[in-house]
Short mmCIF file of C-alpha atoms in Angstrom, two decimals:
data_model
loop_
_atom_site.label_atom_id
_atom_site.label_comp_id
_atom_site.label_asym_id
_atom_site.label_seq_id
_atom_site.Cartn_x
_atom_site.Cartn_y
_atom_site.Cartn_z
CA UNK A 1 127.08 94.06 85.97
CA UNK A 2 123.80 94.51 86.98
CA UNK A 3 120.53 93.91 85.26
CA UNK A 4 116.84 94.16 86.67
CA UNK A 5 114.32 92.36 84.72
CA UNK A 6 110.31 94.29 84.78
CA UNK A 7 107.39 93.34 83.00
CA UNK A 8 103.45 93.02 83.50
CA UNK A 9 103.20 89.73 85.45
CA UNK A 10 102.94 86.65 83.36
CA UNK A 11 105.42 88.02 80.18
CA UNK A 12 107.92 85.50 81.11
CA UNK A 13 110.43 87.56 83.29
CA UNK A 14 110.95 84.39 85.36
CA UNK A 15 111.90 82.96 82.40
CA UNK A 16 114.21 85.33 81.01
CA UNK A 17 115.75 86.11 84.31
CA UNK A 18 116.67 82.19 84.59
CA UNK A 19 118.26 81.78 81.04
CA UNK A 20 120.07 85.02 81.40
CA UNK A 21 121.53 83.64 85.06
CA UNK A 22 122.50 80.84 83.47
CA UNK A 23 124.45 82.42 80.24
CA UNK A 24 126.31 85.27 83.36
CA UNK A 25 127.37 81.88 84.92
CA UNK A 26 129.61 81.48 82.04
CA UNK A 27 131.11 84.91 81.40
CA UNK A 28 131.22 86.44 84.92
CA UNK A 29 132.86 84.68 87.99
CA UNK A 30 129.67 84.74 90.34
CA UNK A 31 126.00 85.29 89.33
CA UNK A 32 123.64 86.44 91.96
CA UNK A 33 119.74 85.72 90.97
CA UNK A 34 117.53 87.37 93.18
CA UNK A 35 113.65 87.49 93.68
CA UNK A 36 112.89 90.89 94.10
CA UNK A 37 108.86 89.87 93.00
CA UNK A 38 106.65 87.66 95.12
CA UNK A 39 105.37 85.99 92.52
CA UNK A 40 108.98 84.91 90.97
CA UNK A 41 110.95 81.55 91.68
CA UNK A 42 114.38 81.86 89.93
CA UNK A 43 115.32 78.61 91.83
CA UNK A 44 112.38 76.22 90.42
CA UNK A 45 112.80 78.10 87.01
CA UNK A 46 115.96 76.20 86.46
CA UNK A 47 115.13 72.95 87.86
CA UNK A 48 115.86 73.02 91.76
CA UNK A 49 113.95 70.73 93.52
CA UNK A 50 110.84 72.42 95.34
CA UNK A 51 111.74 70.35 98.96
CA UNK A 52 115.20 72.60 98.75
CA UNK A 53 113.52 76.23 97.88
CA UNK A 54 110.87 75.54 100.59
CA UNK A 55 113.97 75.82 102.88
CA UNK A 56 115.53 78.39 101.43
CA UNK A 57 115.40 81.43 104.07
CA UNK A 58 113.59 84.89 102.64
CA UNK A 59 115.89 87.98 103.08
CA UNK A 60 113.41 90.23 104.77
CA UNK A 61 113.44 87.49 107.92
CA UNK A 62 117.17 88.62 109.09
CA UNK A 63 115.77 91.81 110.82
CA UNK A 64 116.57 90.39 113.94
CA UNK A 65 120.30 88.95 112.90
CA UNK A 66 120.75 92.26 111.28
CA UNK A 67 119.28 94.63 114.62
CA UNK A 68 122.27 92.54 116.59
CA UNK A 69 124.98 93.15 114.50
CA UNK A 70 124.20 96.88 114.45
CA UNK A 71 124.15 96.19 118.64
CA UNK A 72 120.60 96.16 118.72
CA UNK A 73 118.34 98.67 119.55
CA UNK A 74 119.39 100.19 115.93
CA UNK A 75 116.65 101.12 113.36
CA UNK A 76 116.73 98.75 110.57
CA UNK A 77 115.22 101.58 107.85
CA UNK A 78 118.63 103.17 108.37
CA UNK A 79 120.66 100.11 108.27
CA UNK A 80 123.80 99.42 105.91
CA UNK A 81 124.09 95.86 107.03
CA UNK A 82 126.83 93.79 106.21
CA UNK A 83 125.69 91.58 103.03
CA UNK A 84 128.37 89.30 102.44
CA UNK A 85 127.77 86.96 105.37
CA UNK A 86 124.34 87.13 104.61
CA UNK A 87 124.29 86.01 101.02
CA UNK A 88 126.12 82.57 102.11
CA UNK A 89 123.62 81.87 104.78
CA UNK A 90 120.54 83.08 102.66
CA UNK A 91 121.25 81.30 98.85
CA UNK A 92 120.78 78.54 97.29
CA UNK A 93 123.65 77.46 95.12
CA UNK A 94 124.02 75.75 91.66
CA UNK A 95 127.30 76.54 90.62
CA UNK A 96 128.36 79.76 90.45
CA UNK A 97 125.23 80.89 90.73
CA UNK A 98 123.47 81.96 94.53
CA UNK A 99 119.85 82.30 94.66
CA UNK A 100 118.33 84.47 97.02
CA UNK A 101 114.63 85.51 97.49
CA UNK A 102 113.45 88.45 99.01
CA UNK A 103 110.31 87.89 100.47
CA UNK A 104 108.48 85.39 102.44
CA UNK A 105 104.83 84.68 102.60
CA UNK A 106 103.03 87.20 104.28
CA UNK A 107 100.61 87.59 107.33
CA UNK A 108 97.16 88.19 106.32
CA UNK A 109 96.89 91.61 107.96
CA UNK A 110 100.23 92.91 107.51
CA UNK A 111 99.97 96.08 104.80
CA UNK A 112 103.63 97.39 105.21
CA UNK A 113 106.57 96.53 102.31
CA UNK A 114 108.13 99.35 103.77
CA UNK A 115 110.48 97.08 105.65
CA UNK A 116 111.19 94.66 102.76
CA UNK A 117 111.71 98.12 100.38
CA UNK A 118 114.71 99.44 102.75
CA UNK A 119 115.95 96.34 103.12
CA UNK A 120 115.68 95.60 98.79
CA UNK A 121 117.54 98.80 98.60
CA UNK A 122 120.31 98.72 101.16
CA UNK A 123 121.21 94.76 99.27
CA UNK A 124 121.52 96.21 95.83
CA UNK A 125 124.10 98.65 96.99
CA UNK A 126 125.63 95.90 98.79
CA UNK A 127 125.62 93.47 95.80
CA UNK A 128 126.98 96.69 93.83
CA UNK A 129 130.20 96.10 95.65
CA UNK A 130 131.56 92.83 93.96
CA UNK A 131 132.91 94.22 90.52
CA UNK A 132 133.18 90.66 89.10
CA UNK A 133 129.48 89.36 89.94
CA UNK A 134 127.06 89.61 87.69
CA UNK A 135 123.48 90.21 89.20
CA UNK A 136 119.70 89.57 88.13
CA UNK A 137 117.24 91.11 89.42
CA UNK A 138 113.73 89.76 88.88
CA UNK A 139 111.51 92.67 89.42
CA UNK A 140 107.77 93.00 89.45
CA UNK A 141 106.09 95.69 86.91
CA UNK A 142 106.26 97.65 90.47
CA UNK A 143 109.81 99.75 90.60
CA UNK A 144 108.77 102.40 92.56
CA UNK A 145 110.70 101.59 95.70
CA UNK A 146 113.59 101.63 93.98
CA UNK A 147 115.94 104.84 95.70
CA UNK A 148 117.63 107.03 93.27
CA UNK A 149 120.61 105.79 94.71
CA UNK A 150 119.65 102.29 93.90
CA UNK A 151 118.33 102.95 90.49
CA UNK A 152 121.27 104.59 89.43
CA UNK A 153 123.55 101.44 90.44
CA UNK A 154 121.37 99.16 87.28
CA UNK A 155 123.13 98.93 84.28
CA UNK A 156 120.29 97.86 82.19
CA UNK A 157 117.10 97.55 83.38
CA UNK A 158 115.56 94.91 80.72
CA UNK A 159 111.36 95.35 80.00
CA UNK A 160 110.01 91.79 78.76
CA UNK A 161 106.68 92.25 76.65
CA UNK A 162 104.75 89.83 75.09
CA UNK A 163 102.45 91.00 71.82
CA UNK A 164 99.22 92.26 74.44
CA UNK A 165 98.39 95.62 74.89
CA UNK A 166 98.45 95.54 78.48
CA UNK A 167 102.21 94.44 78.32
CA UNK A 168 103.19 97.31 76.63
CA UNK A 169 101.21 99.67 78.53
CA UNK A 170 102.80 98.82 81.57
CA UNK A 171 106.38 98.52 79.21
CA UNK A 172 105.81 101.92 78.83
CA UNK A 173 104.91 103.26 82.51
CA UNK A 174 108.04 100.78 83.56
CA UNK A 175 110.00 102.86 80.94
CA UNK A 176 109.19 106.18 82.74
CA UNK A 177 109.75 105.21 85.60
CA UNK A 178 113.27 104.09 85.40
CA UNK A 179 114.34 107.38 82.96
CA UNK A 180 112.46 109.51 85.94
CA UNK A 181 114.80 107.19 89.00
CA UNK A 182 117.89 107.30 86.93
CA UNK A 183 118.14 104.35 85.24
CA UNK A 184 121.02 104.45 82.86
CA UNK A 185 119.49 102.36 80.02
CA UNK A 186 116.01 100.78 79.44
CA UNK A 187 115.99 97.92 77.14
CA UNK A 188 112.85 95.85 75.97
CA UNK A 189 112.47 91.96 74.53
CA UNK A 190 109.78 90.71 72.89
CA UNK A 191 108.47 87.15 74.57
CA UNK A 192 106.19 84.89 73.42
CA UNK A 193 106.21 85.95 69.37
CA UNK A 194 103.87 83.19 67.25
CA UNK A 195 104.03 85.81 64.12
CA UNK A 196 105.72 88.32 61.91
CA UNK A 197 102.37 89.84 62.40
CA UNK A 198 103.46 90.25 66.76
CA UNK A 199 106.51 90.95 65.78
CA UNK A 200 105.63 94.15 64.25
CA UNK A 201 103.33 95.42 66.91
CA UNK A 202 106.30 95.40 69.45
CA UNK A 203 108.17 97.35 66.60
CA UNK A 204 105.63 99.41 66.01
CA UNK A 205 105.51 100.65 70.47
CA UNK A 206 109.42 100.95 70.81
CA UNK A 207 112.22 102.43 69.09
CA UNK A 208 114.20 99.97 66.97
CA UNK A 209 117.14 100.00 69.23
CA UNK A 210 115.55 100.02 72.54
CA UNK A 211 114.80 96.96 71.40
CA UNK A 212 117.42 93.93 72.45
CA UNK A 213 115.55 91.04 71.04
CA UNK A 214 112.68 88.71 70.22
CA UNK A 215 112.11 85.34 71.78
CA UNK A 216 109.31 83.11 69.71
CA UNK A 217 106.50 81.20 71.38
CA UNK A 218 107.56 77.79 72.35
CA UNK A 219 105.03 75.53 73.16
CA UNK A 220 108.11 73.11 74.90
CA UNK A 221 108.32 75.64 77.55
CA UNK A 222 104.43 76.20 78.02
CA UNK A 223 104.44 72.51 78.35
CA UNK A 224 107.59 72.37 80.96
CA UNK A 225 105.57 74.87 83.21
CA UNK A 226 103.30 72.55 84.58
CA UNK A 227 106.44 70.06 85.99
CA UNK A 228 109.88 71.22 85.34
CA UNK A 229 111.45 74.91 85.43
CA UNK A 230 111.36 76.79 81.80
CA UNK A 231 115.44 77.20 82.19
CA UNK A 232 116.26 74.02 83.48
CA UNK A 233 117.37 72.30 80.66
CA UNK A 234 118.47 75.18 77.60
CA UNK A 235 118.10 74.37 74.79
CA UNK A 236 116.09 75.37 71.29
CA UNK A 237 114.49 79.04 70.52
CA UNK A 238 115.07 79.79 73.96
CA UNK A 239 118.17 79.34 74.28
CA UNK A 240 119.44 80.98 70.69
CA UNK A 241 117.47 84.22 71.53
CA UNK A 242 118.77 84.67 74.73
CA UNK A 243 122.73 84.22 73.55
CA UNK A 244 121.68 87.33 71.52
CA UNK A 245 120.38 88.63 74.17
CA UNK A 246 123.08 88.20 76.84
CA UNK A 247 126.26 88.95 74.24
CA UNK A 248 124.10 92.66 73.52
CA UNK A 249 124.06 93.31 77.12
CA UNK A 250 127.68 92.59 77.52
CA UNK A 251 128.07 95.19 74.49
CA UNK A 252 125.88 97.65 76.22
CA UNK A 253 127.81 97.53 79.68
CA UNK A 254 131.76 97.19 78.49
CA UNK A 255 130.92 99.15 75.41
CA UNK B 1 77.87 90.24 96.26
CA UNK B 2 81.00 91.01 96.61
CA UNK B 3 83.65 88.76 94.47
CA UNK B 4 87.68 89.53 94.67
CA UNK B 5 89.72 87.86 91.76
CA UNK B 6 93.51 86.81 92.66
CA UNK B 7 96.01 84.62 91.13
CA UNK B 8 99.57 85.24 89.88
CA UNK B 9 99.89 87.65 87.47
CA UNK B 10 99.41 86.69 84.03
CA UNK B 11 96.93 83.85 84.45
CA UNK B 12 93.77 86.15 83.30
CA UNK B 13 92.70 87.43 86.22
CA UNK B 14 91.71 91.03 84.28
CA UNK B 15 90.01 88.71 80.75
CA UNK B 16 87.97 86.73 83.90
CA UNK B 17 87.24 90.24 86.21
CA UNK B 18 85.57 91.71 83.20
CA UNK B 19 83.81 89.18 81.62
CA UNK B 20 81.73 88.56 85.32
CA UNK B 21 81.48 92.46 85.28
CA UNK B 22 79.37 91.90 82.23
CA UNK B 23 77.73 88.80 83.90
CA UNK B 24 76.61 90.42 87.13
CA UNK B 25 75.54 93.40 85.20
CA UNK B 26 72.28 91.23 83.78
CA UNK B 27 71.79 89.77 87.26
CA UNK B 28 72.48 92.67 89.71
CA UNK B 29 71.26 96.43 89.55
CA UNK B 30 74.46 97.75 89.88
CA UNK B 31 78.17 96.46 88.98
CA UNK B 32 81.14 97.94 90.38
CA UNK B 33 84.16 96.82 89.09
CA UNK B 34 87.46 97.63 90.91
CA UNK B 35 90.72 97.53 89.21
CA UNK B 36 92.87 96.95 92.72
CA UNK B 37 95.63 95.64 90.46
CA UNK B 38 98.28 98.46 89.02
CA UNK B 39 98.68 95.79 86.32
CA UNK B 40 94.87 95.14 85.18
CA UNK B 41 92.80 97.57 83.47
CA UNK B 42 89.49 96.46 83.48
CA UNK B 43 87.88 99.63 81.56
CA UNK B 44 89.92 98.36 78.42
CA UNK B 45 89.42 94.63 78.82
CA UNK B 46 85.51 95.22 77.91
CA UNK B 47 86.81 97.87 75.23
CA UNK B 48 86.97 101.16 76.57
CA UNK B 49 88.74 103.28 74.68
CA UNK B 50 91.87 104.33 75.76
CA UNK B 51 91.66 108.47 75.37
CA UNK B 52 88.75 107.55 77.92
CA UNK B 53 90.61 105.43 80.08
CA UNK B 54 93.33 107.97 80.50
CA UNK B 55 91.12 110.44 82.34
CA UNK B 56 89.91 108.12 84.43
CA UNK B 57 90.93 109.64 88.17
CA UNK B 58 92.69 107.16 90.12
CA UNK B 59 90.79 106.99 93.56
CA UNK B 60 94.36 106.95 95.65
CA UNK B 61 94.43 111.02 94.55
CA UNK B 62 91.09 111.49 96.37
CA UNK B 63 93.41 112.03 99.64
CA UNK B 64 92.77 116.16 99.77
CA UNK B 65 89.14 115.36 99.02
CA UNK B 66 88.65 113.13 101.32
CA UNK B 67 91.10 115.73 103.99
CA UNK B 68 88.62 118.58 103.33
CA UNK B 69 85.42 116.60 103.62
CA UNK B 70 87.07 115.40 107.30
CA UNK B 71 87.18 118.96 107.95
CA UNK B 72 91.40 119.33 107.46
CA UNK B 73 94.22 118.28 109.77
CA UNK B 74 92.51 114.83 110.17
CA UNK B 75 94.76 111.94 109.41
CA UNK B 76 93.82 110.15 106.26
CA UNK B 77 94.70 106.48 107.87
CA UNK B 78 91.53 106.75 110.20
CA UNK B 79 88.47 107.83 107.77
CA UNK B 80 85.64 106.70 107.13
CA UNK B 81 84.89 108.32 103.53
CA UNK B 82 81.98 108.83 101.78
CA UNK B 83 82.22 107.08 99.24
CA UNK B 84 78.94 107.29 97.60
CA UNK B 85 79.83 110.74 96.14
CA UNK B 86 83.52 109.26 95.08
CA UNK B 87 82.31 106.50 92.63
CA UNK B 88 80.08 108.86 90.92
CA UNK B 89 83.35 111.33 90.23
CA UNK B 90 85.86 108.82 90.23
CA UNK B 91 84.69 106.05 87.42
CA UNK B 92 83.59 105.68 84.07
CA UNK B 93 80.19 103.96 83.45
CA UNK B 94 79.32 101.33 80.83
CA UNK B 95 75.44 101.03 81.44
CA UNK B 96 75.09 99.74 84.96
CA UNK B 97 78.77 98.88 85.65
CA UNK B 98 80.95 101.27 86.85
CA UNK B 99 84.51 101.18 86.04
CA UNK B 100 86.75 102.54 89.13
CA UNK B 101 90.90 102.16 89.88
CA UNK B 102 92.61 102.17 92.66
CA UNK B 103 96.30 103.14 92.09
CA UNK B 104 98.03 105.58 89.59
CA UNK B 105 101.29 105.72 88.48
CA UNK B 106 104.09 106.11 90.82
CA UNK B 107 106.62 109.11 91.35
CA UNK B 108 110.08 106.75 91.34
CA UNK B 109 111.34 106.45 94.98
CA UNK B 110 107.78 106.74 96.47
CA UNK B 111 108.31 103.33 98.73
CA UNK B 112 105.17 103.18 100.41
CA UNK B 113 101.48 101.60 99.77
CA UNK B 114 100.15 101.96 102.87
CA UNK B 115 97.85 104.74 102.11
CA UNK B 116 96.80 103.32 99.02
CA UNK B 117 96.29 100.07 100.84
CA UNK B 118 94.54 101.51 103.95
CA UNK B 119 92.06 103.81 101.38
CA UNK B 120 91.56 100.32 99.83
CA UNK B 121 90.21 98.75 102.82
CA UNK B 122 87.99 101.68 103.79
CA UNK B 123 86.58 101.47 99.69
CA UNK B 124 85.55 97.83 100.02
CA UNK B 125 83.59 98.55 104.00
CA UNK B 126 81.86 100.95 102.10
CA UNK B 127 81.11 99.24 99.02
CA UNK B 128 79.60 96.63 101.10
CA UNK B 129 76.86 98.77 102.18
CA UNK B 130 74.87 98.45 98.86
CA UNK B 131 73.30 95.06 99.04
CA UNK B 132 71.84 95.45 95.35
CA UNK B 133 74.97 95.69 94.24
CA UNK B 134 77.90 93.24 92.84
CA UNK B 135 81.49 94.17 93.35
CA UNK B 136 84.28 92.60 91.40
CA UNK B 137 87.38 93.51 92.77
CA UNK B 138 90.63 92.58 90.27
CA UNK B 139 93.61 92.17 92.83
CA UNK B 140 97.02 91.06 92.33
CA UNK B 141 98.31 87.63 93.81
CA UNK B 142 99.27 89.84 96.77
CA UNK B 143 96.03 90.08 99.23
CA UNK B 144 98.18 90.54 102.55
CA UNK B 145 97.40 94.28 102.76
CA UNK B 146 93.25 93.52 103.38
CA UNK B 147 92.68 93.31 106.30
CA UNK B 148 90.10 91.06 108.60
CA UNK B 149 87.38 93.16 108.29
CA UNK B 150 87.37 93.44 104.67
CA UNK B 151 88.60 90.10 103.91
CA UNK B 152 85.27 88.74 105.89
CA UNK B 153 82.76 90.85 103.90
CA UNK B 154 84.26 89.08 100.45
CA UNK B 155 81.81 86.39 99.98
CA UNK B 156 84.06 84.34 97.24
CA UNK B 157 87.83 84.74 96.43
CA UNK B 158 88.04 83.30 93.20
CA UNK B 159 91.60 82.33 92.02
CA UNK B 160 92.48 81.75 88.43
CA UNK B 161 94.93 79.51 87.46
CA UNK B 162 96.78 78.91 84.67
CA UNK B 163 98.49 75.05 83.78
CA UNK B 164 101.69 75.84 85.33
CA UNK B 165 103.63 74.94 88.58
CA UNK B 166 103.68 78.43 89.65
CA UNK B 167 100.70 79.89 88.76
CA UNK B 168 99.38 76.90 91.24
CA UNK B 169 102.45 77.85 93.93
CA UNK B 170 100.81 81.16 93.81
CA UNK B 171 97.03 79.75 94.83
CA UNK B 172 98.30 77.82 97.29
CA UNK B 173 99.39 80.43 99.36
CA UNK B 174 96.45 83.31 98.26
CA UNK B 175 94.04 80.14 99.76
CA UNK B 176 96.44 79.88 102.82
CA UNK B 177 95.98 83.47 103.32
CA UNK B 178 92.82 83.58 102.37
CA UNK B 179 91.50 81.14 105.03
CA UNK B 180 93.71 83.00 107.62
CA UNK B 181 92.01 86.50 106.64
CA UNK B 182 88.72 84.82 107.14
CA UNK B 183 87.39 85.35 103.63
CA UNK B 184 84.38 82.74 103.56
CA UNK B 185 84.88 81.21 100.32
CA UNK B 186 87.59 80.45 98.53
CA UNK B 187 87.75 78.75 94.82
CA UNK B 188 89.93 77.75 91.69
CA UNK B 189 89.16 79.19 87.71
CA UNK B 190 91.71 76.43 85.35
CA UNK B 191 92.13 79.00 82.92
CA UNK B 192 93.93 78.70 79.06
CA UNK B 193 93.20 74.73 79.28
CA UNK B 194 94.82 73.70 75.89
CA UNK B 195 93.83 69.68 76.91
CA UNK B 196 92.94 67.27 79.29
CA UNK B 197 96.31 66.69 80.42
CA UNK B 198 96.61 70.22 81.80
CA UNK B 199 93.16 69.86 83.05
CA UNK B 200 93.78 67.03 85.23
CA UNK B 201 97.10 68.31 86.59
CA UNK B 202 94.58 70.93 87.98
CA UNK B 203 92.77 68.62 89.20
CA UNK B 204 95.69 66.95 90.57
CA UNK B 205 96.30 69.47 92.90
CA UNK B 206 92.70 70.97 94.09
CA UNK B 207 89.57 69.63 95.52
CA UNK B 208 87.17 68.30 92.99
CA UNK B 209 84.27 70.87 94.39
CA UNK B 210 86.75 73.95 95.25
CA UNK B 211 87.14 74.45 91.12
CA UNK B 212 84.13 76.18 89.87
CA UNK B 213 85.35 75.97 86.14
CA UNK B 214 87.56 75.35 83.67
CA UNK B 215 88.04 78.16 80.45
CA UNK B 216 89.77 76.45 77.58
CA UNK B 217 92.60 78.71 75.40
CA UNK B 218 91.61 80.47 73.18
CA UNK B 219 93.19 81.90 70.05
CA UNK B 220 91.26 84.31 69.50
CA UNK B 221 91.20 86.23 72.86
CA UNK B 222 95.20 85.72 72.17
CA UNK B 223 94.88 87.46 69.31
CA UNK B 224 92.59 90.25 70.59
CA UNK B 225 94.86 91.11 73.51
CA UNK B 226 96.82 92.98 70.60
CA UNK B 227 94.67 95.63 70.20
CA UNK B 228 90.87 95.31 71.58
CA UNK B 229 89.60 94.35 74.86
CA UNK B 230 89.57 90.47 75.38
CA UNK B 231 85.88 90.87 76.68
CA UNK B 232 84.64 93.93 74.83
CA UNK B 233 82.27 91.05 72.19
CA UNK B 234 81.74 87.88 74.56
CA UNK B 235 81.35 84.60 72.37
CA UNK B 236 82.47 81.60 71.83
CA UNK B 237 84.33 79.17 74.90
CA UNK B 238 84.72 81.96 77.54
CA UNK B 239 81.53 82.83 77.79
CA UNK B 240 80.18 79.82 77.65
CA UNK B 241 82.24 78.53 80.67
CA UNK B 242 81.82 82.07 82.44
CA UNK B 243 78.07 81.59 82.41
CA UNK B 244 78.35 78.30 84.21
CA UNK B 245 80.92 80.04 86.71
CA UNK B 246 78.34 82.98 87.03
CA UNK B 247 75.57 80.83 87.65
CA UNK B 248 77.59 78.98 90.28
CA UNK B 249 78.75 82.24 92.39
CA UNK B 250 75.24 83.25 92.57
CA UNK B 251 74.51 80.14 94.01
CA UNK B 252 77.28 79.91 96.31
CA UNK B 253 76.12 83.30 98.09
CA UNK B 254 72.13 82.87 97.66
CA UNK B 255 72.30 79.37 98.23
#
């Protein structure tokens, strides 16, 4: 099972990405929650202390570990290296779930992703492997890095809007995207609804059943933003939306 | 004057690029604003229509353009344009501020930025030229790709922040980078300030004369993010604490 979560920056993918690894912790055997988008932190989202994510190793740093195990000298773009030791050296763990993060602050200077891309690619195949692992993907609004090959290993790739124009815009372009890469099914959630009046414009952008849910403003979580993670303790609107949420997707995959 | 806007994505970056657009555009002969974001859309945050915003060319397409004008065969990475004839075909105009955007939408598997990134670079050298001119430049939280060069002719990074751990994680490092780039100034926007509680834990965490402002939430630019631009009529708190931050920038450079 594997979901990638996309959005306009600040919709609350973060968010949504946290709760959902949370709920996979309790129906599949291992989650794996990884920040594919700079600006994400799955980890502090559900409450890990910052002094342990600070040491928590970016993916796109084992280029050398991964040049000697293919006996060096090797090419990394073409690289299928071998992801299983990697993920126990790389994570952070809270029960059954491993964090991993794929990037790491950048050098002022330094223009290429190309690197981190290959690299983004060749671990989602990898990850593919494991039938019994559920994975979450937190995305940027940015998928097009994403192979064909790699796109067509998502299950779901989940949109998260909130009631702004500019969220659904890029909703939209995500929405091509993914059909035009192979994405088997594009789903989109509604974050941040105050109003039946917000509800409707969502309705009124998507089809009905392209859409998988609504989750309503909570001013708890706004509040929990500035000190703890969103998903650290579930609980409330949150957490009932999301069930919903996380028992359709389990419908949409097995079903 | 040349002003880049960063932050994470979310925090207002696009409601705070446009509304100094408008600013600068009483104080300056000339206004370029730069979406350099694929998430922001500055043409519709001052209330562009959107039929008109669709044919706006993005300036990453100019690459046969700019290959015939080098005379053919030259390599794109290494010219100089001329970009005085570009912004003329490649904006829309809104009395003296000129609307221009850097990136279009992505063909799915198309990994690389690099030319996008490079053109960038070459835009802003260029833009620098016209010292009657302002240039607000919406970027992402990602400023990595500029390099030293173009990061030195910035004359303020401003970085908006919203009252959240990350949004602040996210400043932290764009100042880090920032300073290594060798941008000369860089300073703090608390944006959506809801009380003095979430004003202080900005305050909590940057120097006292690094904030130029705080913008309180508002409701209403909530509500217009629904269907019209959030700075298309400018009233009420945000301009209000705009105009102070304008006032400030100008100082800043002049003074």
């Amino acid at each position: 099972m594997k979901i990638a979560i996309s959005g306009k920056g600040g919709v609350g993918k973060t968010t949504v990405s946290a709760t959902l690894a949370k709920l996979f912790a309790d129906s599949h055997k291992k989650v794996f929650a990884v920040d594919a988008d700079p600006d994400a932190c799955l980890a502090a989202a559900v409450g890990i202390p910052e002094e342990q994510i600070k040491g928590l190793k970016p993916l796109v740093d084992l280029k050398e570990l991964v040049d000697k195990k293919s006996g060096g000298g090797g090419s990394f773009f073409s690289l299928n290296p071998d992801v299983d030791d990697i993920l126990n050296e790389y994570s952070l763990k809270l029960d059954n779930i491993w964090f991993l993060r794929m990037g790491g602050i950048k050098q002022g200077g330094s223009a290429c992703y190309c690197r981190e891309n290959s690299f983004l690619n060749a671990l989602m195949s990898g990850l593919l492997w494991d039938k019994e692992s559920a994975v979450i993907l937190d995305m940027g609004a940015g998928i097009e890095h994403l192979t064909r090959g790699t796109a067509r290993s998502v299950d779901v790739m989940l949109v998260v809007i909130e009631p702004s124009r500019n969220s659904v815009n890029t909703a939209t372009l995500v929405k091509e995207l993914a059909d035009e890469l192979g994405i088997q099914k594009v789903k989109f959630i509604g974050n941040k609804i105050r109003n039946e009046k917000e509800r409707q414009f969502i309705e009124k952008h998507f089809a009905k059943d392209e859409i998988l849910g609504f989750i309503p403003f909570d001013d708890e979580i706004w509040e929990s933003s500035m000190e703890n993670g969103p998903a650290a303790n579930l609980g409330g609107a949150l957490l009932g939306s999301m069930k919903e949420i996380h028992q359709k997707l389990l419908q949409e995959v097995d079903g």
